[in-house]
Every structure is written in C-alpha cells, then in structure tokens.
CSV table of C-alpha atoms and ligand atoms in Angstrom, one decimal:
chain,number,residue,atom,x,y,z
A,1,UNK,CA,-4.2,-26.8,-25.7
A,2,UNK,CA,-4.2,-23.3,-27.2
A,3,UNK,CA,-7.1,-21.0,-26.7
A,4,UNK,CA,-7.9,-17.7,-28.2
A,5,UNK,CA,-9.6,-14.6,-26.9
A,6,UNK,CA,-11.8,-13.0,-29.4
A,7,UNK,CA,-11.9,-9.3,-28.6
A,8,UNK,CA,-14.8,-7.1,-29.7
A,9,UNK,CA,-14.6,-3.3,-29.7
A,10,UNK,CA,-17.3,-0.8,-30.4
A,11,UNK,CA,-16.8,2.9,-30.5
A,12,UNK,CA,-13.2,2.8,-31.8
A,13,UNK,CA,-14.6,1.4,-35.0
A,14,UNK,CA,-16.7,4.4,-35.5
A,15,UNK,CA,-14.0,7.0,-35.6
A,16,UNK,CA,-14.2,7.7,-39.3
A,17,UNK,CA,-11.0,8.9,-41.0
A,18,UNK,CA,-9.0,8.3,-37.8
A,19,UNK,CA,-10.2,4.8,-37.3
A,20,UNK,CA,-6.9,3.1,-38.1
A,21,UNK,CA,-5.1,5.4,-35.6
A,22,UNK,CA,-7.4,4.3,-32.8
A,23,UNK,CA,-7.3,0.7,-33.8
A,24,UNK,CA,-3.5,0.6,-34.0
A,25,UNK,CA,-3.2,2.2,-30.5
A,26,UNK,CA,-5.8,-0.3,-29.2
A,27,UNK,CA,-3.9,-3.3,-30.6
A,28,UNK,CA,-0.6,-1.9,-29.2
A,29,UNK,CA,-2.2,-1.6,-25.8
A,30,UNK,CA,-3.3,-5.2,-26.0
A,31,UNK,CA,0.2,-6.3,-27.1
A,32,UNK,CA,1.8,-4.4,-24.2
A,33,UNK,CA,-0.8,-5.8,-21.7
A,34,UNK,CA,-0.1,-9.5,-22.6
A,35,UNK,CA,3.6,-9.1,-23.3
A,36,UNK,CA,4.7,-10.9,-20.2
A,37,UNK,CA,2.5,-14.0,-20.9
A,38,UNK,CA,4.6,-16.7,-22.4
A,39,UNK,CA,3.8,-17.5,-26.0
A,40,UNK,CA,0.8,-15.1,-26.2
A,41,UNK,CA,0.4,-13.1,-29.4
A,42,UNK,CA,-2.1,-10.7,-30.7
A,43,UNK,CA,-3.7,-10.8,-34.1
A,44,UNK,CA,-5.1,-7.7,-35.7
A,45,UNK,CA,-8.0,-8.4,-38.1
A,46,UNK,CA,-9.5,-5.0,-38.8
A,47,UNK,CA,-12.6,-4.7,-36.6
A,48,UNK,CA,-11.6,-7.6,-34.4
A,49,UNK,CA,-8.6,-8.6,-32.4
A,50,UNK,CA,-7.5,-12.0,-31.2
A,51,UNK,CA,-5.2,-13.0,-28.4
A,52,UNK,CA,-3.8,-16.4,-28.9
A,53,UNK,CA,-2.3,-18.0,-25.8
A,54,UNK,CA,-1.7,-21.2,-23.9
A,55,UNK,CA,-4.7,-22.3,-21.8
A,56,UNK,CA,-2.5,-22.7,-18.7
A,57,UNK,CA,-2.7,-18.9,-18.4
A,58,UNK,CA,-6.5,-18.8,-18.9
A,59,UNK,CA,-7.7,-16.8,-15.9
A,60,UNK,CA,-4.8,-14.4,-16.0
A,61,UNK,CA,-5.3,-13.5,-19.7
A,62,UNK,CA,-9.0,-13.1,-19.2
A,63,UNK,CA,-8.5,-10.8,-16.3
A,64,UNK,CA,-6.0,-8.7,-18.2
A,65,UNK,CA,-7.9,-8.4,-21.4
A,66,UNK,CA,-11.2,-7.5,-19.8
A,67,UNK,CA,-9.5,-4.5,-18.2
A,68,UNK,CA,-8.3,-2.9,-21.4
A,69,UNK,CA,-10.1,0.3,-22.2
A,70,UNK,CA,-11.9,0.0,-25.6
A,71,UNK,CA,-12.8,-3.7,-25.1
A,72,UNK,CA,-16.6,-4.1,-25.3
A,73,UNK,CA,-16.6,-7.9,-24.8
A,74,UNK,CA,-14.5,-11.0,-25.2
A,75,UNK,CA,-15.2,-14.6,-25.8
A,76,UNK,CA,-12.9,-17.5,-25.1
A,77,UNK,CA,-12.7,-19.5,-28.3
A,78,UNK,CA,-11.2,-22.9,-29.0
A,79,UNK,CA,-9.4,-23.3,-32.3
A,80,UNK,CA,-9.9,-26.5,-34.2
A,81,UNK,CA,-9.3,-27.7,-37.7
A,82,UNK,CA,-12.1,-27.2,-40.3
A,83,UNK,CA,-13.2,-30.7,-39.7
A,84,UNK,CA,-17.0,-31.3,-39.4
A,85,UNK,CA,-16.6,-34.3,-37.0
A,86,UNK,CA,-14.5,-32.1,-34.7
A,87,UNK,CA,-17.1,-29.3,-34.9
A,88,UNK,CA,-19.7,-31.7,-33.5
A,89,UNK,CA,-17.6,-33.3,-30.8
A,90,UNK,CA,-15.9,-30.0,-29.7
A,91,UNK,CA,-19.3,-28.2,-29.9
A,92,UNK,CA,-20.8,-30.8,-27.7
A,93,UNK,CA,-17.9,-30.5,-25.2
A,94,UNK,CA,-18.3,-26.7,-25.1
A,95,UNK,CA,-22.1,-26.9,-24.5
A,96,UNK,CA,-21.5,-29.4,-21.7
A,97,UNK,CA,-18.9,-27.1,-20.1
A,98,UNK,CA,-21.4,-24.2,-20.2
A,99,UNK,CA,-24.2,-26.3,-18.8
A,100,UNK,CA,-22.0,-27.2,-15.9
A,101,UNK,CA,-20.9,-23.7,-15.3
A,102,UNK,CA,-24.3,-22.0,-15.6
A,103,UNK,CA,-27.0,-24.7,-15.2
A,104,UNK,CA,-28.4,-23.7,-18.5
A,105,UNK,CA,-30.9,-26.0,-20.2
A,106,UNK,CA,-31.6,-24.3,-23.6
A,107,UNK,CA,-29.3,-23.6,-26.5
A,108,UNK,CA,-28.9,-22.8,-30.1
A,109,UNK,CA,-26.1,-23.1,-32.6
A,110,UNK,CA,-24.9,-20.2,-34.7
A,111,UNK,CA,-22.6,-20.5,-37.6
A,112,UNK,CA,-20.5,-17.8,-39.3
A,113,UNK,CA,-18.9,-19.2,-42.4
A,114,UNK,CA,-16.4,-16.6,-43.4
A,115,UNK,CA,-14.5,-19.2,-45.3
A,116,UNK,CA,-16.7,-20.1,-48.2
A,117,UNK,CA,-14.3,-22.8,-49.2
A,118,UNK,CA,-15.8,-24.9,-46.4
A,119,UNK,CA,-18.3,-27.2,-48.2
A,120,UNK,CA,-21.2,-27.3,-45.8
A,121,UNK,CA,-23.5,-24.3,-45.6
A,122,UNK,CA,-24.3,-22.5,-42.4
A,123,UNK,CA,-27.9,-23.7,-41.9
A,124,UNK,CA,-26.8,-27.3,-42.4
A,125,UNK,CA,-24.0,-27.0,-40.0
A,126,UNK,CA,-26.3,-25.5,-37.3
A,127,UNK,CA,-28.9,-28.2,-37.8
A,128,UNK,CA,-26.4,-31.1,-37.8
A,129,UNK,CA,-24.2,-29.9,-35.0
A,130,UNK,CA,-27.4,-28.9,-33.0
A,131,UNK,CA,-28.9,-32.4,-33.6
A,132,UNK,CA,-25.7,-34.1,-32.6
A,133,UNK,CA,-25.6,-32.2,-29.3
A,134,UNK,CA,-29.3,-32.7,-28.6
A,135,UNK,CA,-29.0,-36.5,-29.0
A,136,UNK,CA,-26.0,-36.6,-26.6
A,137,UNK,CA,-27.2,-34.4,-23.7
A,138,UNK,CA,-30.2,-35.2,-21.6
A,139,UNK,CA,-32.5,-32.4,-20.5
A,140,UNK,CA,-31.3,-29.9,-23.1
A,141,UNK,CA,-33.7,-28.1,-25.4
A,142,UNK,CA,-33.3,-25.9,-28.5
A,143,UNK,CA,-34.6,-22.3,-28.1
A,144,UNK,CA,-33.8,-20.2,-31.2
A,145,UNK,CA,-35.3,-17.0,-29.8
A,146,UNK,CA,-34.0,-16.8,-26.3
A,147,UNK,CA,-31.4,-19.5,-25.7
A,148,UNK,CA,-29.3,-19.6,-22.5
A,149,UNK,CA,-26.4,-20.9,-24.4
A,150,UNK,CA,-25.4,-19.7,-27.9
A,151,UNK,CA,-22.8,-22.0,-29.4
A,152,UNK,CA,-21.0,-20.1,-32.1
A,153,UNK,CA,-18.9,-21.7,-34.8
A,154,UNK,CA,-16.8,-19.3,-36.8
A,155,UNK,CA,-15.3,-20.9,-39.8
A,156,UNK,CA,-12.2,-19.2,-41.1
A,157,UNK,CA,-8.8,-20.6,-41.9
A,158,UNK,CA,-9.5,-22.6,-38.8
A,159,UNK,CA,-12.8,-23.0,-36.8
A,160,UNK,CA,-13.3,-21.0,-33.6
A,161,UNK,CA,-15.8,-22.3,-31.1
A,162,UNK,CA,-17.2,-20.2,-28.3
A,163,UNK,CA,-20.3,-19.6,-26.1
A,164,UNK,CA,-19.7,-17.0,-23.5
A,165,UNK,CA,-19.4,-13.2,-23.9
A,166,UNK,CA,-17.6,-11.6,-21.0
A,167,UNK,CA,-18.1,-7.8,-20.9
A,168,UNK,CA,-15.1,-5.4,-20.9
A,169,UNK,CA,-15.0,-1.8,-19.7
A,170,UNK,CA,-15.8,-0.3,-23.1
A,171,UNK,CA,-14.5,3.2,-23.8
A,172,UNK,CA,-11.6,4.4,-25.9
A,173,UNK,CA,-8.0,3.1,-26.1
A,174,UNK,CA,-5.9,4.5,-23.3
A,175,UNK,CA,-3.6,7.3,-24.5
A,176,UNK,CA,-5.7,8.4,-27.5
A,177,UNK,CA,-7.1,11.5,-25.9
A,178,UNK,CA,-4.1,13.3,-24.5
A,179,UNK,CA,-2.9,13.4,-20.9
A,180,UNK,CA,-4.5,14.7,-17.7
A,181,UNK,CA,-3.3,15.5,-14.2
A,182,UNK,CA,-5.4,13.7,-11.6
A,183,UNK,CA,-5.8,15.2,-8.1
A,184,UNK,CA,-5.6,11.9,-6.2
A,185,UNK,CA,-6.7,12.0,-2.5
A,186,UNK,CA,-7.0,8.9,-0.4
A,187,UNK,CA,-10.8,9.0,-0.7
A,188,UNK,CA,-13.4,7.0,-2.6
A,189,UNK,CA,-14.0,9.5,-5.3
A,190,UNK,CA,-10.8,10.4,-7.0
A,191,UNK,CA,-9.8,6.9,-8.0
A,192,UNK,CA,-13.3,6.5,-9.6
A,193,UNK,CA,-12.8,9.8,-11.4
A,194,UNK,CA,-9.5,8.5,-12.7
A,195,UNK,CA,-11.1,5.3,-14.0
A,196,UNK,CA,-13.9,7.1,-15.8
A,197,UNK,CA,-11.5,9.6,-17.5
A,198,UNK,CA,-8.9,7.0,-18.3
A,199,UNK,CA,-11.7,5.0,-19.9
A,200,UNK,CA,-12.3,7.8,-22.4
A,201,UNK,CA,-8.7,7.5,-23.6
A,202,UNK,CA,-7.0,10.1,-21.4
A,203,UNK,CA,-3.6,9.0,-20.1
A,204,UNK,CA,-3.3,9.7,-16.4
A,205,UNK,CA,-0.6,11.2,-14.2
A,206,UNK,CA,-1.4,12.0,-10.5
A,207,UNK,CA,-0.6,14.4,-7.7
A,208,UNK,CA,-1.3,13.8,-4.1
A,209,UNK,CA,-1.1,16.4,-1.4
A,210,UNK,CA,-0.2,15.7,2.2
A,211,UNK,CA,0.8,17.5,5.4
A,212,UNK,CA,3.6,15.4,6.7
A,213,UNK,CA,4.4,15.0,9.6
A,214,UNK,CA,0.9,15.9,10.5
A,215,UNK,CA,-0.3,13.2,8.2
A,216,UNK,CA,1.4,9.8,8.4
A,217,UNK,CA,3.4,7.7,6.0
A,218,UNK,CA,0.5,5.4,5.9
A,219,UNK,CA,-1.6,8.0,4.1
A,220,UNK,CA,1.0,8.0,1.3
A,221,UNK,CA,1.1,4.2,1.3
A,222,UNK,CA,-2.6,4.2,0.9
A,223,UNK,CA,-2.4,6.5,-2.2
A,224,UNK,CA,0.3,4.3,-3.7
A,225,UNK,CA,-1.9,1.3,-3.1
A,226,UNK,CA,-4.8,3.1,-4.9
A,227,UNK,CA,-2.4,3.9,-7.7
A,228,UNK,CA,-1.4,0.2,-7.9
A,229,UNK,CA,-5.1,-0.7,-8.4
A,230,UNK,CA,-5.4,1.9,-11.1
A,231,UNK,CA,-2.5,0.4,-13.0
A,232,UNK,CA,-4.7,-2.7,-13.7
A,233,UNK,CA,-6.2,-0.4,-16.3
A,234,UNK,CA,-3.5,2.1,-17.1
A,235,UNK,CA,-0.4,-0.2,-16.8
A,236,UNK,CA,1.8,2.7,-15.6
A,237,UNK,CA,1.1,5.6,-13.3
A,238,UNK,CA,3.3,8.4,-12.0
A,239,UNK,CA,2.3,9.9,-8.7
A,240,UNK,CA,3.8,13.2,-7.5
A,241,UNK,CA,3.5,13.7,-3.8
A,242,UNK,CA,3.5,17.3,-2.6
A,243,UNK,CA,3.8,18.5,1.0
A,244,UNK,CA,1.5,21.5,1.5
A,245,UNK,CA,2.0,21.9,5.3
A,246,UNK,CA,3.8,25.2,5.0
A,247,UNK,CA,1.0,26.5,2.8
A,248,UNK,CA,-1.6,25.4,5.3
A,249,UNK,CA,0.3,26.9,8.2
A,250,UNK,CA,0.5,30.2,6.3
A,251,UNK,CA,-3.3,30.1,5.6
A,252,UNK,CA,-4.0,29.2,9.2
A,253,UNK,CA,-2.0,32.1,10.5
A,254,UNK,CA,-3.2,34.8,8.1
A,255,UNK,CA,-6.6,34.0,6.8
A,256,UNK,CA,-10.2,33.5,8.2
A,257,UNK,CA,-10.4,30.0,9.5
A,258,UNK,CA,-13.7,29.2,7.8
A,259,UNK,CA,-11.9,29.8,4.5
A,260,UNK,CA,-9.2,27.2,5.2
A,261,UNK,CA,-10.7,24.4,3.1
A,262,UNK,CA,-11.4,26.5,0.1
A,263,UNK,CA,-8.0,28.2,0.2
A,264,UNK,CA,-6.1,24.9,0.5
A,265,UNK,CA,-8.2,23.6,-2.4
A,266,UNK,CA,-7.2,26.6,-4.5
A,267,UNK,CA,-3.6,26.0,-3.7
A,268,UNK,CA,-3.9,22.3,-4.7
A,269,UNK,CA,-5.4,23.3,-8.0
A,270,UNK,CA,-2.6,25.8,-8.7
A,271,UNK,CA,0.1,23.4,-7.9
A,272,UNK,CA,-1.6,20.7,-9.9
A,273,UNK,CA,-1.9,23.1,-12.8
A,274,UNK,CA,1.8,23.9,-12.7
A,275,UNK,CA,2.7,20.2,-12.6
A,276,UNK,CA,0.3,19.6,-15.4
A,277,UNK,CA,2.1,22.1,-17.6
A,278,UNK,CA,5.5,20.7,-16.7
A,279,UNK,CA,4.4,17.2,-17.5
A,280,UNK,CA,2.5,18.1,-20.7
A,281,UNK,CA,-0.9,17.4,-19.4
A,282,UNK,CA,-3.9,19.2,-21.0
A,283,UNK,CA,-6.4,19.0,-18.2
A,284,UNK,CA,-6.9,18.5,-14.4
A,285,UNK,CA,-9.2,15.8,-13.1
A,286,UNK,CA,-10.9,15.8,-9.7
A,287,UNK,CA,-13.4,13.6,-7.9
A,288,UNK,CA,-15.6,16.7,-7.0
A,289,UNK,CA,-19.3,16.2,-6.8
A,290,UNK,CA,-22.0,18.8,-6.5
A,291,UNK,CA,-23.5,18.9,-3.0
A,292,UNK,CA,-21.4,16.1,-1.5
A,293,UNK,CA,-19.5,18.2,1.0
A,294,UNK,CA,-19.6,21.8,2.2
A,295,UNK,CA,-16.8,23.0,-0.2
A,296,UNK,CA,-18.6,21.5,-3.2
A,297,UNK,CA,-21.5,23.9,-3.5
A,298,UNK,CA,-21.9,25.8,-6.8
A,299,UNK,CA,-20.1,28.8,-5.2
A,300,UNK,CA,-17.4,26.6,-3.7
A,301,UNK,CA,-16.7,25.0,-7.1
A,302,UNK,CA,-16.6,28.4,-8.7
A,303,UNK,CA,-14.0,29.5,-6.2
A,304,UNK,CA,-11.8,26.4,-6.8
A,305,UNK,CA,-12.3,26.5,-10.5
A,306,UNK,CA,-11.3,30.1,-10.6
A,307,UNK,CA,-7.8,29.3,-9.2
A,308,UNK,CA,-6.7,27.8,-12.6
A,309,UNK,CA,-7.0,28.4,-16.3
A,310,UNK,CA,-6.7,24.8,-17.4
A,311,UNK,CA,-9.9,22.8,-18.0
A,312,UNK,CA,-11.0,20.8,-15.0
A,313,UNK,CA,-12.7,17.5,-15.7
A,314,UNK,CA,-15.1,16.4,-12.9
A,315,UNK,CA,-16.6,13.2,-14.2
A,316,UNK,CA,-18.4,12.5,-10.9
A,317,UNK,CA,-20.1,15.8,-10.7
A,318,UNK,CA,-23.6,14.4,-10.9
A,319,UNK,CA,-23.1,10.9,-9.5
A,320,UNK,CA,-24.9,9.7,-6.4
A,321,UNK,CA,-22.5,8.3,-3.8
A,322,UNK,CA,-24.0,4.8,-4.1
A,323,UNK,CA,-23.1,4.7,-7.7
A,324,UNK,CA,-19.6,6.0,-7.1
A,325,UNK,CA,-19.2,3.2,-4.5
A,326,UNK,CA,-20.4,0.7,-7.0
A,327,UNK,CA,-17.6,1.6,-9.4
A,328,UNK,CA,-15.1,1.8,-6.6
A,329,UNK,CA,-15.9,-1.8,-5.7
A,330,UNK,CA,-15.8,-2.9,-9.3
A,331,UNK,CA,-12.3,-1.4,-9.8
A,332,UNK,CA,-11.2,-2.7,-6.3
A,333,UNK,CA,-10.3,0.6,-4.8
A,334,UNK,CA,-13.1,0.8,-2.3
A,335,UNK,CA,-11.5,-1.3,0.5
A,336,UNK,CA,-8.3,0.8,0.3
A,337,UNK,CA,-10.2,4.1,0.2
A,338,UNK,CA,-12.1,3.5,3.4
A,339,UNK,CA,-8.9,2.9,5.5
A,340,UNK,CA,-8.9,5.6,8.1
A,341,UNK,CA,-5.7,7.6,7.5
A,342,UNK,CA,-5.8,11.3,7.7
A,343,UNK,CA,-6.1,13.4,4.6
A,344,UNK,CA,-4.2,16.7,4.7
A,345,UNK,CA,-7.4,18.7,4.6
A,346,UNK,CA,-8.4,17.5,8.0
A,347,UNK,CA,-5.3,18.8,9.8
A,348,UNK,CA,-6.5,22.4,10.1
A,349,UNK,CA,-10.1,21.6,9.7
A,350,UNK,CA,-12.2,24.6,10.9
A,351,UNK,CA,-15.4,24.2,12.9
A,352,UNK,CA,-17.3,26.0,10.2
A,353,UNK,CA,-16.9,26.1,6.4
A,354,UNK,CA,-18.1,28.8,4.1
A,355,UNK,CA,-20.7,27.3,1.8
A,356,UNK,CA,-21.4,30.4,-0.2
A,357,UNK,CA,-18.0,31.9,-0.7
A,358,UNK,CA,-17.4,35.0,-2.9
A,359,UNK,CA,-14.5,34.7,-5.3
A,360,UNK,CA,-13.3,38.3,-4.6
A,361,UNK,CA,-13.3,37.8,-0.8
A,362,UNK,CA,-11.4,34.5,-1.1
A,363,UNK,CA,-8.8,36.0,-3.4
A,364,UNK,CA,-8.3,38.9,-1.0
A,365,UNK,CA,-7.6,36.4,1.8
A,366,UNK,CA,-5.3,34.4,-0.5
A,367,UNK,CA,-3.3,37.5,-1.1
A,368,UNK,CA,-2.4,37.6,2.6
A,369,UNK,CA,0.0,34.8,2.1
A,370,UNK,CA,3.1,34.7,-0.1
A,371,UNK,CA,1.5,32.2,-2.5
A,372,UNK,CA,3.9,32.1,-5.4
A,373,UNK,CA,6.9,31.4,-3.2
A,374,UNK,CA,5.1,28.8,-1.1
A,375,UNK,CA,4.0,27.0,-4.2
A,376,UNK,CA,7.4,27.0,-5.8
A,377,UNK,CA,8.9,25.6,-2.6
A,378,UNK,CA,6.3,22.9,-2.4
A,379,UNK,CA,6.8,21.8,-6.0
A,380,UNK,CA,10.6,21.8,-5.6
A,381,UNK,CA,10.3,19.4,-2.7
A,382,UNK,CA,7.9,17.0,-4.4
A,383,UNK,CA,8.6,13.3,-4.6
A,384,UNK,CA,7.7,11.3,-7.5
A,385,UNK,CA,6.7,7.6,-7.5
A,386,UNK,CA,6.4,5.4,-10.5
A,387,UNK,CA,4.0,2.4,-10.4
A,388,UNK,CA,4.1,-0.2,-13.1
A,389,UNK,CA,1.5,-3.0,-13.3
A,390,UNK,CA,0.8,-3.0,-9.6
A,391,UNK,CA,4.5,-2.6,-8.5
A,392,UNK,CA,6.1,0.4,-7.1
A,393,UNK,CA,9.4,1.0,-9.0
A,394,UNK,CA,12.3,2.3,-6.9
B,401,ATP,P1,-12.3,11.9,-2.4
B,401,ATP,O1,-13.2,10.8,-2.0
B,401,ATP,O2,-11.7,11.7,-3.8
B,401,ATP,O3,-11.2,12.2,-1.4
B,401,ATP,P2,-14.0,13.8,-1.2
B,401,ATP,O4,-15.4,13.5,-1.4
B,401,ATP,O5,-13.3,13.5,0.0
B,401,ATP,O6,-13.2,13.1,-2.5
B,401,ATP,P3,-12.9,16.4,-1.1
B,401,ATP,O7,-12.0,16.0,0.0
B,401,ATP,O8,-13.7,17.6,-1.0
B,401,ATP,O9,-13.9,15.3,-1.6
B,401,ATP,O10,-12.0,16.5,-2.4
B,401,ATP,C1,-12.5,16.8,-3.7
B,401,ATP,C2,-11.5,16.4,-4.7
B,401,ATP,O11,-10.3,17.2,-4.5
B,401,ATP,C3,-11.0,15.0,-4.6
B,401,ATP,O12,-11.8,14.1,-5.3
B,401,ATP,C4,-9.6,15.1,-5.2
B,401,ATP,O13,-9.7,15.1,-6.6
B,401,ATP,C5,-9.1,16.5,-4.7
B,401,ATP,N1,-8.4,16.3,-3.5
B,401,ATP,C6,-8.8,16.5,-2.2
B,401,ATP,N2,-7.8,16.3,-1.3
B,401,ATP,C7,-6.7,15.9,-2.0
B,401,ATP,C8,-5.4,15.5,-1.7
B,401,ATP,N3,-5.0,15.4,-0.5
B,401,ATP,N4,-4.5,15.3,-2.7
B,401,ATP,C9,-4.9,15.3,-4.0
B,401,ATP,N5,-6.2,15.7,-4.4
B,401,ATP,C10,-7.1,16.0,-3.4
B,402,MG,MG1,-11.1,13.7,0.2
C-alpha cells in the first residue's frame, strides 16, 4: 500500500515576496532527504508538500521528514479513491488503529472538500462517516469540541485520510540564511547551539580544536560522532580539526597562568574566523552561556568577542543548563557529549581563572607570543573530515 506524508510548514509561508524562494529550497531539502528511499517522491502544492512513498519504509520516512528544518507538523495519510463506501470503511479502520495506539475513546470527523466535483457535501460526509464508525465500534463517543481523535478526510483528486499530527522541528529551510562556522567542542552545549542556529536556516560548517597528543584520538572520534548526529538535520557537515598545542605551549611559557583559558579561547576565535572567511561563512557560532563557567562572565565574553570582527552567534546565552540538556537529549547528542574524553582546554588548566579580565591586559599578554605565525601553522596543519548522513566519508 502507498502512504503519503502530508507536510505542513509555517513561517516559510510568511516570507512575502521571497516566499517562493524559501518554498523551493524547502522542497529541494525534502527531495534530497528522501532521495535514497525507493519510489518515494515529493509533491509541491504551494503551501503544502506531500511525500508519497511505499508503506514498507514507514518509520524511516517519518523519522527523516520530522527532522527537516521548516517542517511544523506532518500527518500520515492514506490515499484512496473518491469513493464514499471506501471513505467509511477506511475511516473506520484508521479510527480503530488510533484507538489501539492511544487508547482514545472520543472522536470527530472533519472533511475538507477541495474537490467540489465530489457530490456529497462536507457536513453530510462527516455525519454519515461518523455515524458509520460509531455503529461499528463499541465504547467510542463523538466529541466535537475536544476529541481525542480527529479523523480528517481531504477530498481532492483522490481522498486523503489521516488522524495524527506529528510535530517537526519548525524553523526555516536549511541553507536559506547563509553559512556559519561552528566552534564544536565535545561538550553538551555546542551541538545544541548548532541545532538551534541550523534550525534558523544557517548552513553549518564546524571547527574543533584539540591538543594532540595531550588529548586522545578518542576526543576527535567523539566530535565526529557528534557531527554524525547533527547530520540527521543538516545532511552534510564538514569538520575542520585544528591542533592548538603549540599555541597553548607558547601561552603557557609566556603569559600569566590565570589567563590561559581566555587566551586559548581568543586564539580559537581567531582561527575560527580565518577558516570562516576561507570557507565563505558569515558568522561564528558558539555554545557560550552567561555565567555557566568562569570564562563566561560578561567581562570574559567581552574579551573573547573582542578577538574577532565577525558576528558571533551565541544561541544558548540565556538558556538554563537543564533546558540545554533537554534539547541535547532530543537531538540525541547528550550521551555522546558526556563521554569523559579530555577537551584541549583542560590540558594546561590553571588553578585560578580570571573572572573579570580587562581587554587591554589580555591583549598585552597575547602580544607576548608570536600569534600570527602560530595561527598560520595551526591552520596549515588542519585536517578536514566530511560527514554525510551519519557516515564519515574518507
Ligand atoms: P561545551 O559544552 O559546548 O563544550 P562548555 O560549557 O564546556 O561548552 P566552554 O568549554 O567554556 O563551555 O566553551 C564555550 C564554547 O567555546 C563552546 O560551546 C564551543 O563553542 C567553544 N569551544 C570550547 N572548546 C572548544 C574546542 N575544543 N573546539 C571547538 N570549540 C570549542
Ligand atoms: Mg567545553
């Protein structure tokens, strides 16, 4: 049997003059996402999209489509001929399926008769289909105001029958708001920041900093695994891996130890900015959050921000940790993030961290190392990994 996913989108439809551009990109993203599914095809109906597929791929298609940015909700519909008897029997079957799934006991029927050529009017269809279902299921009641099941019949060139609405992530189509360079650590926050910014349509590319051999290969593996999870939403992701050990050593030798964290952070920002320019990204993205750690005070953020000219997006700035964790679990990155592999920042971690740094003083310290040359070397030795739909490409 063939089923159909009915895809609803919200904000994209509000984009005024540019609406068609956003819609086209959205449809293209859906097409790319289901391309590998045998026989699946996407129908673009201005304001709605449909994914037609074979029911044997049910769960896979649902999983894919509910992770496409821009999707507000979907319904799984069954397509039948415009035959009134079929509407009754298939409507009944669908209500029974829902009762089994959810234990619901109340329902109503809704009809959308877009095809005015169909001879029976909507209220009559609702009444007759509803009556037929009622007389065939024990313990079921009609509730027109607050039903647990709403059986919808959409009559077009064919009739679509559906009950459930499954929520999608919402947001804007991926790739409609330029590209950004994400600073991806192995922690909980940065993958969540990536998700939130990607959801606004910004295409992502990532940079990870490590201090190999002080940090292990497992730390890199962890970041690649996080990247794989992100590609559930972004499809592809490029991760640049940059060794900053020489920079950290130079800071360690030449600068006050309590400034280590902030100085490394500034170097990370500078390297990320250079890569961003190279890769045609228009912003940097971090998982920074006000007050979460010693380096993320107002003054600390000023000092890191001041290292670059490019706009820095910090979507988590005002999130509580519990809310960040909730999203991390939802996007399935949490379990990976909490694996205990060393992040580069912990290698030369000082006993004390300045919490109210002054920009001038930090820049003076920074000038004690040969920054430009160290940065150029680090970038030259970067390694780039490409992940596509959960697989690392060689
Ligand atoms: P996270 O959970 O994302 O690691 P955090 O709470 O540990 O964040 P910090 O370690 O202070 O916070 O890092 C703040 C932000 O700086 C991170 O969210 C990330 O964007 C960036 N960052 C930190 N370390 C790295 C790294 N090794 N590579 C790339 N980016 C990093
Ligand atoms: Mg971290």
